[in-house]
PDB file of C-alpha atoms and ligand atoms in Angstrom:
ATOM      1  CA  MET O  13     -25.804 -48.150 -35.801  1.00 92.00           C
ATOM      2  CA  TRP O  14     -27.626 -45.272 -34.833  1.00 98.00           C
ATOM      3  CA  LYS O  15     -27.201 -43.606 -31.379  1.00 98.00           C
ATOM      4  CA  LEU O  16     -29.424 -42.637 -28.644  1.00 98.00           C
ATOM      5  CA  ALA O  17     -28.909 -39.419 -26.778  1.00 99.00           C
ATOM      6  CA  PRO O  18     -31.743 -39.444 -24.016  1.00 98.00           C
ATOM      7  CA  SER O  19     -32.455 -35.717 -22.923  1.00 98.00           C
ATOM      8  CA  ILE O  20     -32.403 -35.321 -19.071  1.00 98.00           C
ATOM      9  CA  LEU O  21     -35.047 -32.720 -19.520  1.00 97.00           C
ATOM     10  CA  SER O  22     -37.773 -35.035 -18.695  1.00 97.00           C
ATOM     11  CA  ALA O  23     -35.604 -36.759 -16.064  1.00 98.00           C
ATOM     12  CA  ASP O  24     -35.871 -36.120 -12.226  1.00 97.00           C
ATOM     13  CA  PHE O  25     -34.058 -32.877 -11.735  1.00 97.00           C
ATOM     14  CA  ALA O  26     -33.544 -34.005  -8.024  1.00 98.00           C
ATOM     15  CA  ASN O  27     -31.607 -37.441  -9.376  1.00 98.00           C
ATOM     16  CA  LEU O  28     -30.361 -36.658 -12.209  1.00 98.00           C
ATOM     17  CA  SER O  29     -27.112 -38.751 -11.920  1.00 98.00           C
ATOM     18  CA  ARG O  30     -29.113 -41.924 -11.130  1.00 98.00           C
ATOM     19  CA  ASP O  31     -31.073 -41.512 -14.055  1.00 98.00           C
ATOM     20  CA  ILE O  32     -27.999 -40.907 -16.343  1.00 98.00           C
ATOM     21  CA  GLN O  33     -26.791 -44.209 -14.590  1.00 98.00           C
ATOM     22  CA  LYS O  34     -29.771 -45.532 -15.676  1.00 98.00           C
ATOM     23  CA  ILE O  35     -29.815 -44.592 -19.336  1.00 98.00           C
ATOM     24  CA  ARG O  36     -25.775 -45.924 -19.584  1.00 98.00           C
ATOM     25  CA  THR O  37     -26.725 -49.117 -18.131  1.00 98.00           C
ATOM     26  CA  ALA O  38     -29.280 -49.375 -20.736  1.00 98.00           C
ATOM     27  CA  GLY O  39     -27.360 -48.665 -23.361  1.00 97.00           C
ATOM     28  CA  ALA O  40     -27.650 -45.131 -24.314  1.00 98.00           C
ATOM     29  CA  ASP O  41     -24.722 -43.294 -26.250  1.00 98.00           C
ATOM     30  CA  TYR O  42     -24.870 -39.321 -25.317  1.00 98.00           C
ATOM     31  CA  VAL O  43     -26.762 -37.578 -22.294  1.00 98.00           C
ATOM     32  CA  HIS O  44     -28.414 -34.649 -24.195  1.00 99.00           C
ATOM     33  CA  VAL O  45     -28.314 -31.633 -22.198  1.00 98.00           C
ATOM     34  CA  ASP O  46     -31.500 -29.059 -22.646  1.00 98.00           C
ATOM     35  CA  VAL O  47     -29.869 -25.373 -21.779  1.00 98.00           C
ATOM     36  CA  MET O  48     -32.374 -22.355 -21.940  1.00 98.00           C
ATOM     37  CA  ASP O  49     -32.239 -19.061 -20.879  1.00 98.00           C
ATOM     38  CA  GLY O  50     -35.681 -17.475 -21.080  1.00 98.00           C
ATOM     39  CA  HIS O  51     -34.704 -15.307 -23.633  1.00 98.00           C
ATOM     40  CA  PHE O  52     -33.684 -17.418 -26.588  1.00 98.00           C
ATOM     41  CA  VAL O  53     -36.910 -19.982 -25.713  1.00 98.00           C
ATOM     42  CA  PRO O  54     -39.552 -19.304 -23.102  1.00 98.00           C
ATOM     43  CA  ASN O  55     -38.453 -21.472 -20.461  1.00 98.00           C
ATOM     44  CA  LEU O  56     -35.471 -21.804 -18.188  1.00 98.00           C
ATOM     45  CA  THR O  57     -33.309 -24.661 -17.129  1.00 98.00           C
ATOM     46  CA  ILE O  58     -29.858 -25.813 -16.867  1.00 97.00           C
ATOM     47  CA  GLY O  59     -26.794 -23.502 -16.615  1.00 98.00           C
ATOM     48  CA  ALA O  60     -23.279 -24.641 -16.883  1.00 98.00           C
ATOM     49  CA  PRO O  61     -22.742 -25.481 -13.089  1.00 98.00           C
ATOM     50  CA  VAL O  62     -24.968 -27.934 -13.821  1.00 98.00           C
ATOM     51  CA  VAL O  63     -22.992 -29.486 -16.728  1.00 98.00           C
ATOM     52  CA  LYS O  64     -19.979 -29.203 -14.508  1.00 98.00           C
ATOM     53  CA  ALA O  65     -21.545 -31.422 -11.554  1.00 98.00           C
ATOM     54  CA  LEU O  66     -22.475 -34.232 -14.540  1.00 98.00           C
ATOM     55  CA  ARG O  67     -19.360 -34.135 -15.682  1.00 98.00           C
ATOM     56  CA  LYS O  68     -18.266 -35.268 -12.260  1.00 98.00           C
ATOM     57  CA  ALA O  69     -20.811 -37.854 -12.065  1.00 98.00           C
ATOM     58  CA  THR O  70     -20.860 -39.890 -15.573  1.00 98.00           C
ATOM     59  CA  ASP O  71     -17.902 -40.685 -18.426  1.00 98.00           C
ATOM     60  CA  MET O  72     -20.667 -40.160 -21.038  1.00 98.00           C
ATOM     61  CA  VAL O  73     -20.632 -37.762 -23.813  1.00 98.00           C
ATOM     62  CA  LEU O  74     -22.124 -34.744 -22.499  1.00 99.00           C
ATOM     63  CA  ASP O  75     -24.106 -33.627 -25.722  1.00 99.00           C
ATOM     64  CA  VAL O  76     -25.005 -29.858 -24.941  1.00 99.00           C
ATOM     65  CA  HIS O  77     -28.001 -28.181 -27.027  1.00 99.00           C
ATOM     66  CA  LEU O  78     -27.615 -24.516 -26.215  1.00 99.00           C
ATOM     67  CA  MET O  79     -30.790 -22.916 -26.758  1.00 99.00           C
ATOM     68  CA  ILE O  80     -29.865 -19.175 -25.589  1.00 99.00           C
ATOM     69  CA  ASP O  81     -29.134 -15.760 -26.920  1.00 98.00           C
ATOM     70  CA  ARG O  82     -25.562 -14.735 -26.833  1.00 98.00           C
ATOM     71  CA  PRO O  83     -23.653 -18.149 -26.898  1.00 98.00           C
ATOM     72  CA  ASP O  84     -20.400 -16.517 -27.660  1.00 98.00           C
ATOM     73  CA  GLN O  85     -20.587 -14.643 -23.807  1.00 98.00           C
ATOM     74  CA  TYR O  86     -21.680 -18.153 -22.390  1.00 98.00           C
ATOM     75  CA  LEU O  87     -19.267 -20.660 -24.676  1.00 98.00           C
ATOM     76  CA  ASP O  88     -16.368 -20.702 -22.490  1.00 98.00           C
ATOM     77  CA  ASP O  89     -18.375 -21.667 -19.582  1.00 98.00           C
ATOM     78  CA  PHE O  90     -19.911 -24.741 -20.908  1.00 99.00           C
ATOM     79  CA  ILE O  91     -16.339 -25.596 -22.541  1.00 98.00           C
ATOM     80  CA  ARG O  92     -15.042 -25.257 -18.750  1.00 98.00           C
ATOM     81  CA  ALA O  93     -17.716 -27.317 -17.440  1.00 98.00           C
ATOM     82  CA  GLY O  94     -16.861 -30.277 -19.783  1.00 98.00           C
ATOM     83  CA  SER O  95     -19.136 -30.600 -22.284  1.00 99.00           C
ATOM     84  CA  ASP O  96     -18.005 -32.792 -25.180  1.00 99.00           C
ATOM     85  CA  ILE O  97     -20.303 -31.672 -27.935  1.00 99.00           C
ATOM     86  CA  ILE O  98     -21.502 -28.080 -27.846  1.00 99.00           C
ATOM     87  CA  THR O  99     -24.296 -27.200 -30.176  1.00 99.00           C
ATOM     88  CA  MET O 100     -25.459 -23.909 -30.723  1.00 99.00           C
ATOM     89  CA  HIS O 101     -28.985 -22.442 -32.746  1.00 99.00           C
ATOM     90  CA  VAL O 102     -27.435 -20.287 -35.837  1.00 99.00           C
ATOM     91  CA  GLU O 103     -30.865 -17.821 -35.133  1.00 99.00           C
ATOM     92  CA  SER O 104     -29.208 -16.860 -31.726  1.00 98.00           C
ATOM     93  CA  PRO O 105     -28.132 -13.375 -31.527  1.00 98.00           C
ATOM     94  CA  GLY O 106     -24.388 -13.304 -30.980  1.00 98.00           C
ATOM     95  CA  PHE O 107     -23.729 -16.995 -33.280  1.00 98.00           C
ATOM     96  CA  SER O 108     -21.160 -16.695 -35.501  1.00 98.00           C
ATOM     97  CA  GLU O 109     -19.291 -19.398 -37.416  1.00 98.00           C
ATOM     98  CA  GLU O 110     -16.099 -18.187 -35.699  1.00 98.00           C
ATOM     99  CA  LEU O 111     -17.631 -19.867 -32.817  1.00 98.00           C
ATOM    100  CA  ILE O 112     -17.573 -23.174 -34.119  1.00 98.00           C
ATOM    101  CA  ASP O 113     -13.651 -22.798 -34.352  1.00 98.00           C
ATOM    102  CA  ARG O 114     -13.153 -21.712 -30.957  1.00 98.00           C
ATOM    103  CA  ILE O 115     -15.178 -24.927 -29.723  1.00 98.00           C
ATOM    104  CA  HIS O 116     -12.607 -27.025 -31.886  1.00 98.00           C
ATOM    105  CA  ALA O 117      -9.479 -24.793 -30.495  1.00 98.00           C
ATOM    106  CA  ALA O 118     -10.995 -26.145 -26.882  1.00 98.00           C
ATOM    107  CA  GLY O 119     -10.414 -29.634 -28.166  1.00 98.00           C
ATOM    108  CA  LYS O 120     -14.425 -30.093 -28.277  1.00 98.00           C
ATOM    109  CA  ARG O 121     -17.057 -31.562 -31.066  1.00 99.00           C
ATOM    110  CA  ALA O 122     -19.128 -28.779 -32.501  1.00 99.00           C
ATOM    111  CA  GLY O 123     -22.880 -28.558 -33.986  1.00 99.00           C
ATOM    112  CA  VAL O 124     -25.279 -26.130 -35.024  1.00 99.00           C
ATOM    113  CA  SER O 125     -29.009 -26.343 -34.924  1.00 99.00           C
ATOM    114  CA  VAL O 126     -31.727 -25.087 -36.989  1.00 99.00           C
ATOM    115  CA  LYS O 127     -35.683 -24.396 -35.698  1.00 98.00           C
ATOM    116  CA  PRO O 128     -38.407 -25.502 -37.776  1.00 98.00           C
ATOM    117  CA  GLY O 129     -38.993 -22.272 -39.243  1.00 98.00           C
ATOM    118  CA  THR O 130     -35.427 -21.714 -40.554  1.00 98.00           C
ATOM    119  CA  PRO O 131     -34.272 -22.990 -43.799  1.00 98.00           C
ATOM    120  CA  ALA O 132     -31.786 -25.867 -43.662  1.00 98.00           C
ATOM    121  CA  GLU O 133     -29.800 -24.369 -46.515  1.00 98.00           C
ATOM    122  CA  VAL O 134     -28.300 -21.598 -43.977  1.00 98.00           C
ATOM    123  CA  LEU O 135     -26.332 -24.239 -42.810  1.00 98.00           C
ATOM    124  CA  LEU O 136     -24.842 -25.571 -45.853  1.00 98.00           C
ATOM    125  CA  PRO O 137     -21.765 -23.542 -46.179  1.00 98.00           C
ATOM    126  CA  MET O 138     -20.459 -24.767 -42.607  1.00 98.00           C
ATOM    127  CA  LEU O 139     -21.333 -27.995 -43.026  1.00 98.00           C
ATOM    128  CA  HIS O 140     -17.741 -29.112 -43.694  1.00 98.00           C
ATOM    129  CA  LYS O 141     -16.473 -27.549 -40.718  1.00 98.00           C
ATOM    130  CA  LEU O 142     -19.272 -29.354 -38.328  1.00 99.00           C
ATOM    131  CA  ASP O 143     -19.005 -32.347 -36.031  1.00 99.00           C
ATOM    132  CA  LEU O 144     -22.641 -32.084 -36.252  1.00 99.00           C
ATOM    133  CA  VAL O 145     -26.049 -30.888 -37.112  1.00 99.00           C
ATOM    134  CA  LEU O 146     -29.102 -30.786 -35.245  1.00 99.00           C
ATOM    135  CA  VAL O 147     -32.551 -30.908 -37.098  1.00 99.00           C
ATOM    136  CA  MET O 148     -35.454 -29.297 -34.233  1.00 99.00           C
ATOM    137  CA  SER O 149     -38.202 -31.276 -35.222  1.00 99.00           C
ATOM    138  CA  VAL O 150     -40.401 -29.226 -32.682  1.00 98.00           C
ATOM    139  CA  GLU O 151     -40.529 -25.355 -31.165  1.00 98.00           C
ATOM    140  CA  PRO O 152     -37.506 -25.673 -29.102  1.00 98.00           C
ATOM    141  CA  GLY O 153     -38.749 -24.632 -25.000  1.00 98.00           C
ATOM    142  CA  PHE O 154     -40.328 -27.608 -23.930  1.00 97.00           C
ATOM    143  CA  GLY O 155     -40.370 -31.500 -24.252  1.00 97.00           C
ATOM    144  CA  GLY O 156     -43.499 -33.595 -24.646  1.00 97.00           C
ATOM    145  CA  GLN O 157     -44.262 -32.259 -28.010  1.00 98.00           C
ATOM    146  CA  SER O 158     -45.158 -33.530 -31.449  1.00 98.00           C
ATOM    147  CA  TYR O 159     -42.749 -34.215 -34.458  1.00 98.00           C
ATOM    148  CA  MET O 160     -43.083 -31.465 -37.236  1.00 98.00           C
ATOM    149  CA  PRO O 161     -42.466 -33.345 -40.389  1.00 98.00           C
ATOM    150  CA  VAL O 162     -40.876 -30.115 -41.635  1.00 98.00           C
ATOM    151  CA  ALA O 163     -37.691 -31.963 -40.497  1.00 98.00           C
ATOM    152  CA  ASP O 164     -37.852 -34.896 -42.591  1.00 98.00           C
ATOM    153  CA  GLY O 165     -36.295 -32.618 -46.160  1.00 98.00           C
ATOM    154  CA  LYS O 166     -33.754 -30.918 -43.529  1.00 98.00           C
ATOM    155  CA  ILE O 167     -32.581 -34.402 -42.526  1.00 99.00           C
ATOM    156  CA  ARG O 168     -32.499 -35.371 -46.438  1.00 98.00           C
ATOM    157  CA  LEU O 169     -30.540 -32.853 -47.302  1.00 99.00           C
ATOM    158  CA  TYR O 170     -28.098 -32.841 -44.764  1.00 99.00           C
ATOM    159  CA  ARG O 171     -27.784 -36.564 -44.911  1.00 98.00           C
ATOM    160  CA  ASN O 172     -27.129 -36.589 -48.757  1.00 98.00           C
ATOM    161  CA  THR O 173     -24.537 -33.101 -48.889  1.00 98.00           C
ATOM    162  CA  ILE O 174     -22.534 -34.956 -46.003  1.00 98.00           C
ATOM    163  CA  GLU O 175     -22.815 -38.194 -48.294  1.00 98.00           C
ATOM    164  CA  GLN O 176     -22.102 -36.818 -51.568  1.00 98.00           C
ATOM    165  CA  ASN O 177     -18.689 -34.651 -49.986  1.00 98.00           C
ATOM    166  CA  GLY O 178     -17.636 -37.220 -47.576  1.00 98.00           C
ATOM    167  CA  TYR O 179     -18.148 -34.674 -44.440  1.00 98.00           C
ATOM    168  CA  ASN O 180     -17.618 -36.094 -41.002  1.00 98.00           C
ATOM    169  CA  CYS O 181     -20.676 -34.907 -39.487  1.00 98.00           C
ATOM    170  CA  GLU O 182     -23.392 -36.459 -37.588  1.00 99.00           C
ATOM    171  CA  VAL O 183     -27.032 -35.560 -38.234  1.00 99.00           C
ATOM    172  CA  GLU O 184     -29.259 -35.480 -34.483  1.00 99.00           C
ATOM    173  CA  VAL O 185     -33.063 -34.913 -34.978  1.00 99.00           C
ATOM    174  CA  ASP O 186     -34.401 -33.719 -31.503  1.00 98.00           C
ATOM    175  CA  GLY O 187     -38.077 -33.137 -30.823  1.00 98.00           C
ATOM    176  CA  GLY O 188     -41.203 -35.494 -30.511  1.00 98.00           C
ATOM    177  CA  VAL O 189     -39.322 -38.848 -31.511  1.00 98.00           C
ATOM    178  CA  SER O 190     -40.671 -42.047 -30.337  1.00 98.00           C
ATOM    179  CA  GLU O 191     -40.972 -45.840 -31.147  1.00 98.00           C
ATOM    180  CA  LYS O 192     -44.120 -44.682 -33.187  1.00 98.00           C
ATOM    181  CA  ASN O 193     -42.206 -42.596 -35.856  1.00 98.00           C
ATOM    182  CA  ILE O 194     -38.273 -43.380 -34.879  1.00 98.00           C
ATOM    183  CA  ALA O 195     -37.797 -45.815 -37.827  1.00 98.00           C
ATOM    184  CA  TYR O 196     -39.208 -42.892 -40.033  1.00 98.00           C
ATOM    185  CA  VAL O 197     -36.858 -40.485 -38.717  1.00 98.00           C
ATOM    186  CA  LEU O 198     -34.001 -42.967 -38.930  1.00 98.00           C
ATOM    187  CA  SER O 199     -34.902 -43.639 -42.979  1.00 98.00           C
ATOM    188  CA  CYS O 200     -34.745 -40.136 -43.694  1.00 98.00           C
ATOM    189  CA  GLY O 201     -31.001 -40.368 -42.848  1.00 98.00           C
ATOM    190  CA  ALA O 202     -30.943 -39.308 -38.814  1.00 98.00           C
ATOM    191  CA  ASN O 203     -27.884 -41.041 -37.277  1.00 98.00           C
ATOM    192  CA  VAL O 204     -28.597 -39.404 -33.607  1.00 99.00           C
ATOM    193  CA  ILE O 205     -31.910 -39.488 -32.224  1.00 99.00           C
ATOM    194  CA  VAL O 206     -33.174 -37.213 -29.032  1.00 99.00           C
ATOM    195  CA  ALA O 207     -35.796 -38.784 -26.979  1.00 98.00           C
ATOM    196  CA  GLY O 208     -36.958 -36.939 -23.790  1.00 98.00           C
ATOM    197  CA  SER O 209     -40.432 -38.132 -22.935  1.00 98.00           C
ATOM    198  CA  ALA O 210     -39.724 -41.183 -24.928  1.00 98.00           C
ATOM    199  CA  VAL O 211     -37.360 -42.426 -22.453  1.00 98.00           C
ATOM    200  CA  TYR O 212     -37.824 -40.855 -19.003  1.00 98.00           C
ATOM    201  CA  GLY O 213     -41.468 -40.275 -19.322  1.00 96.00           C
ATOM    202  CA  LYS O 214     -42.223 -43.902 -19.580  1.00 92.00           C
ATOM    203  CA  GLY O 215     -41.814 -45.595 -16.325  1.00 89.00           C
ATOM    204  CA  ASP O 216     -39.206 -48.111 -16.744  1.00 97.00           C
ATOM    205  CA  VAL O 217     -35.957 -46.328 -18.688  1.00 98.00           C
ATOM    206  CA  THR O 218     -34.426 -49.921 -19.053  1.00 98.00           C
ATOM    207  CA  ASP O 219     -37.531 -50.904 -21.236  1.00 98.00           C
ATOM    208  CA  ALA O 220     -37.917 -47.600 -22.746  1.00 98.00           C
ATOM    209  CA  VAL O 221     -34.861 -47.618 -24.055  1.00 98.00           C
ATOM    210  CA  LYS O 222     -35.224 -51.310 -25.500  1.00 98.00           C
ATOM    211  CA  THR O 223     -38.515 -50.567 -26.967  1.00 98.00           C
ATOM    212  CA  LEU O 224     -36.773 -47.376 -29.278  1.00 98.00           C
ATOM    213  CA  ARG O 225     -33.567 -49.874 -29.825  1.00 98.00           C
ATOM    214  CA  ASP O 226     -35.977 -52.510 -31.188  1.00 98.00           C
ATOM    215  CA  ALA O 227     -37.951 -50.036 -33.347  1.00 98.00           C
ATOM    216  CA  GLY O 228     -35.074 -49.266 -34.751  1.00 98.00           C
ATOM    217  CA  LYS O 229     -33.370 -51.942 -35.379  1.00 98.00           C
ATOM    218  CA  ASP O 230     -33.598 -51.897 -39.378  1.00 98.00           C
ATOM    219  CA  TYR O 231     -30.916 -48.682 -39.363  1.00 97.00           C
TER     220      TYR O 231
HETATM  221  C1  DX5 Q 319     -36.454 -29.702 -26.790  1.00 51.61           C
HETATM  222  C2  DX5 Q 319     -35.730 -30.063 -26.206  1.00 51.61           C
HETATM  223  C3  DX5 Q 319     -35.869 -31.622 -26.311  1.00 51.61           C
HETATM  224  C4  DX5 Q 319     -36.760 -32.278 -25.992  1.00 51.61           C
HETATM  225  C5  DX5 Q 319     -37.063 -33.431 -26.595  1.00 51.61           C
HETATM  226  O1  DX5 Q 319     -36.398 -27.686 -26.808  1.00 51.61           O
HETATM  227  O2  DX5 Q 319     -34.388 -29.379 -27.532  1.00 51.61           O
HETATM  228  O3  DX5 Q 319     -34.348 -32.109 -26.214  1.00 51.61           O
HETATM  229  O4  DX5 Q 319     -36.464 -31.966 -24.515  1.00 51.61           O
HETATM  230  O5  DX5 Q 319     -38.208 -33.936 -25.698  1.00 51.61           O
HETATM  231  P1  DX5 Q 319     -39.549 -34.645 -25.843  1.00 51.61           P
HETATM  232  O6  DX5 Q 319     -38.675 -35.951 -26.600  1.00 51.61           O
HETATM  233  O7  DX5 Q 319     -40.027 -35.024 -25.176  1.00 51.61           O
HETATM  234  O8  DX5 Q 319     -39.900 -34.423 -27.698  1.00 51.61           O
HETATM  235 ZN1   ZN Q 320     -32.309 -30.595 -27.454  1.00 51.61          ZN
END
């Protein structure tokens, strides 16, 4: 069964605790936390203090997506804040494979992400040590964008490589996934789906989660 990771980027920032409780009740799996620094992407969102507060508010898996420069300088803050999964960008200045080991040494799960314009192959040499690979299907920075088909082949490549080698790595897809294309994205080989506007932009969160689950029920 595939996992749903609603992005709180589209939630009510004045009521995050309530909005996370809603997805928990609706049966979502992870809380996807989009961390943006105004440098790696042209937007500013959430920092480690908010992750720390979320940790106190929920027992759900905190799936923290770092869209920041110098993850090496901020990694420890996000570890201490109580993240469960920490995903860095391979394109970030300061990224290195050694950071994956640092995340593991802290007992956390490690992910690495590729932007739409980055060839999928750059992650193949480190796939064996990753818990999660995150395929960006929009340019990172904002919710509510359209899914870019360049993600399809990357999802397939990672899924095939993982299966062929028996790696224990999840394939997460982030950006522009809705009830209209979720079955297709799952058919490409994704097993974790991030959804921001398709969960929090629809009015009723419970209905929105059910609609996505129904649309992906064959996977
Ligand atoms: C984009 C973020 C995504 C985004 C997804 O930079 O990483 O998580 O919030 O939002 P939707 O599902 O609306 O495309
Ligand atoms: Zn994200």
